[in-house]
XYZ file of C-alpha atoms in Angstrom:
235
model
C 97.393 83.137 129.977
C 95.540 86.479 127.643
C 94.369 85.126 124.340
C 95.420 87.623 121.093
C 93.963 86.458 118.668
C 94.417 88.507 114.411
C 91.721 88.859 112.514
C 93.168 88.603 108.920
C 89.814 89.997 106.864
C 90.191 88.451 103.567
C 86.666 88.264 101.928
C 86.292 90.929 100.339
C 85.967 90.592 96.526
C 87.913 94.098 96.629
C 86.516 95.194 92.331
C 87.760 98.543 93.295
C 91.229 97.914 92.289
C 90.421 96.592 88.359
C 92.621 93.365 89.083
C 91.166 90.199 87.599
C 91.772 88.312 90.547
C 90.624 89.864 94.989
C 93.363 92.262 96.199
C 94.357 90.076 98.736
C 95.963 87.319 96.288
C 97.359 89.636 94.069
C 101.222 89.329 94.308
C 103.893 92.388 95.610
C 107.494 91.579 95.697
C 106.963 87.479 95.616
C 104.089 87.576 97.595
C 100.419 87.656 97.352
C 98.474 90.661 99.310
C 97.313 88.026 102.324
C 101.541 86.180 102.506
C 102.336 89.712 103.880
C 99.303 90.034 106.844
C 100.050 86.584 107.849
C 103.681 87.085 107.999
C 103.496 90.387 110.424
C 100.949 88.432 112.490
C 103.087 85.167 112.743
C 107.065 86.865 113.287
C 104.578 88.874 116.552
C 105.602 88.374 119.999
C 102.055 89.126 121.995
C 100.021 87.273 118.592
C 99.325 84.182 120.465
C 97.200 82.636 116.973
C 95.625 84.353 114.504
C 92.504 83.419 111.982
C 91.343 83.520 107.994
C 88.169 85.101 107.064
C 88.146 83.818 103.466
C 85.323 84.095 100.653
C 83.324 81.272 100.696
C 84.240 81.142 96.785
C 87.840 81.492 97.135
C 89.033 79.162 99.762
C 90.089 76.211 97.563
C 92.666 79.744 96.898
C 92.874 80.656 99.983
C 94.428 76.980 101.146
C 96.388 77.433 98.586
C 98.353 79.504 100.298
C 98.549 78.542 103.000
C 99.839 75.208 102.583
C 103.255 76.909 100.725
C 103.547 78.647 104.587
C 104.780 77.332 107.674
C 101.897 79.834 110.246
C 102.522 77.927 113.267
C 99.676 80.386 114.817
C 97.370 79.579 112.427
C 94.067 77.827 113.900
C 91.591 78.143 110.954
C 91.036 79.226 107.397
C 86.783 79.832 107.985
C 83.940 81.363 105.612
C 83.392 85.534 105.351
C 79.600 86.646 104.771
C 79.005 89.297 102.072
C 79.184 92.644 104.335
C 82.107 92.888 106.423
C 80.787 93.030 109.350
C 79.641 88.840 108.435
C 83.158 88.472 108.969
C 84.421 90.183 112.415
C 80.615 87.829 113.435
C 81.891 84.851 111.629
C 85.223 85.241 113.704
C 83.739 86.390 116.835
C 81.097 83.653 116.969
C 84.465 81.234 115.858
C 85.624 82.377 119.338
C 82.948 82.848 121.527
C 83.814 79.993 123.704
C 86.806 81.987 124.844
C 87.327 83.316 128.068
C 90.043 85.632 128.235
C 90.680 86.309 124.699
C 90.874 89.459 122.443
C 90.231 90.269 119.015
C 92.131 92.162 116.629
C 90.269 92.613 113.693
C 93.365 93.276 110.968
C 91.771 94.481 106.333
C 94.365 91.957 105.002
C 93.993 94.950 101.872
C 97.114 96.737 104.699
C 99.695 95.388 103.897
C 102.184 97.039 105.774
C 101.376 97.156 109.543
C 103.894 96.465 111.447
C 104.779 94.920 114.792
C 104.918 98.486 116.386
C 101.225 99.163 115.204
C 100.297 96.213 116.112
C 101.855 96.180 119.810
C 100.555 99.540 120.281
C 97.387 98.789 120.236
C 97.337 95.337 122.198
C 99.017 97.459 125.054
C 96.652 100.025 125.582
C 94.153 96.784 125.601
C 95.293 96.480 129.236
C 93.267 99.627 130.312
C 90.945 99.422 127.508
C 88.680 97.576 126.517
C 88.709 98.341 122.809
C 90.659 99.419 120.853
C 91.524 101.911 117.473
C 94.238 102.536 114.925
C 94.250 106.623 113.323
C 95.993 109.011 111.755
C 95.248 112.327 112.017
C 93.780 113.822 109.028
C 95.692 116.658 106.544
C 93.134 117.658 104.553
C 90.520 119.952 104.782
C 87.474 117.486 105.417
C 84.481 118.447 103.853
C 80.492 117.982 104.761
C 78.518 118.279 101.542
C 74.681 117.706 100.439
C 73.332 118.078 97.079
C 76.447 119.216 96.076
C 76.332 122.046 98.363
C 78.861 122.173 101.541
C 77.205 122.348 104.343
C 80.064 122.155 107.060
C 83.755 122.188 107.084
C 84.648 120.335 109.926
C 87.299 121.216 112.058
C 90.174 119.378 111.235
C 92.667 119.258 114.144
C 89.136 116.937 116.007
C 89.642 114.359 112.870
C 91.697 111.074 112.155
C 91.641 108.545 109.693
C 91.064 105.414 111.264
C 92.988 102.145 110.261
C 93.061 98.179 111.366
C 93.546 96.613 113.592
C 91.193 97.803 115.385
C 91.504 95.490 119.024
C 88.048 94.935 121.262
C 87.925 92.825 124.559
C 85.714 89.849 122.781
C 82.954 89.678 125.675
C 82.751 93.887 124.391
C 82.246 93.486 120.488
C 80.075 89.971 121.132
C 78.080 92.067 123.273
C 78.175 95.334 120.460
C 77.292 92.750 117.648
C 74.567 91.342 119.501
C 72.724 94.963 119.943
C 73.136 95.932 116.760
C 71.407 93.453 114.971
C 68.764 94.012 116.957
C 68.387 97.421 115.323
C 66.217 97.053 111.846
C 68.268 100.085 110.797
C 71.946 98.304 111.186
C 74.549 99.480 109.764
C 78.317 99.309 109.665
C 81.408 99.998 108.200
C 83.460 99.640 111.390
C 84.088 97.218 114.154
C 84.642 100.512 115.924
C 82.240 102.366 114.752
C 79.499 98.435 116.218
C 81.076 99.067 119.493
C 81.205 104.107 119.389
C 77.208 103.161 118.263
C 75.800 100.185 120.618
C 77.776 100.130 123.501
C 78.831 104.018 123.708
C 79.149 103.701 127.797
C 82.468 101.128 126.104
C 85.721 104.595 125.480
C 87.563 103.643 122.269
C 90.752 104.267 122.634
C 92.898 105.429 119.575
C 96.488 104.623 119.315
C 98.849 105.703 116.161
C 98.639 105.005 113.175
C 100.796 105.487 110.032
C 100.733 106.601 106.639
C 102.283 103.524 105.651
C 99.574 101.439 107.091
C 97.654 102.545 103.419
C 94.570 100.466 101.586
C 94.852 98.728 98.973
C 91.535 100.301 97.530
C 93.057 101.509 93.463
C 95.224 99.407 91.047
C 97.282 103.623 91.467
C 97.890 101.975 94.725
C 99.652 98.971 94.712
C 102.851 101.518 93.416
C 102.857 102.896 96.738
C 103.397 100.494 98.728
C 105.699 98.545 96.218
C 108.077 101.636 97.308
C 107.386 101.587 101.242
C 108.335 97.428 100.421
C 111.519 98.740 98.334
C 112.724 101.409 101.668
C 112.094 98.801 104.181
C 113.990 95.550 102.473
C 116.909 99.220 102.571
C 116.675 99.034 105.739
C 117.584 95.526 106.848
């Protein structure tokens, strides 16, 4: 049986929100942002396990949330690092002993991900070893240097990345092995690591959703609350 492990990346500080605590601990509709994410993966029939990669300074708060829930798919809580890729690496190392395993990296700050998106990503893993989630950009994107427009990329070929980003363990592990040998290595997401260091591996893109937004700024809370209201009204 293939293992599909949801890696919930919850080690960020989230200073841009202006909140008095990391955004994964902020409550929206009586649940923390982290709980919204973990509940979704708990409910998904294809996810076999999940792991929370937590901020080392907030392990106690994370465990309080874990202990107040009944997530039987939660395998463990592990410590992340300073950079996002440090947290991804922590999960990769944690499951390096598994052979037929897939990791689905998801930002804890995206509480509105749906089972439909997760299922699409897992379905794509049957034909690809790397899968990303994205939506088309509706705005014109400008390439700017020194405050001056240098080019205007064709919008039809541009998309906005979301999570989860999903990989066969052996692929993402090897991509990071290669990346860490590069003294100029920089990464903002895991798909970028595979793209730059294992270009021979195609990365399949599946459709995300405007609702799968990332909580980045304080005003984003309002939009997430409105999305939740709509979902509750449909029940």
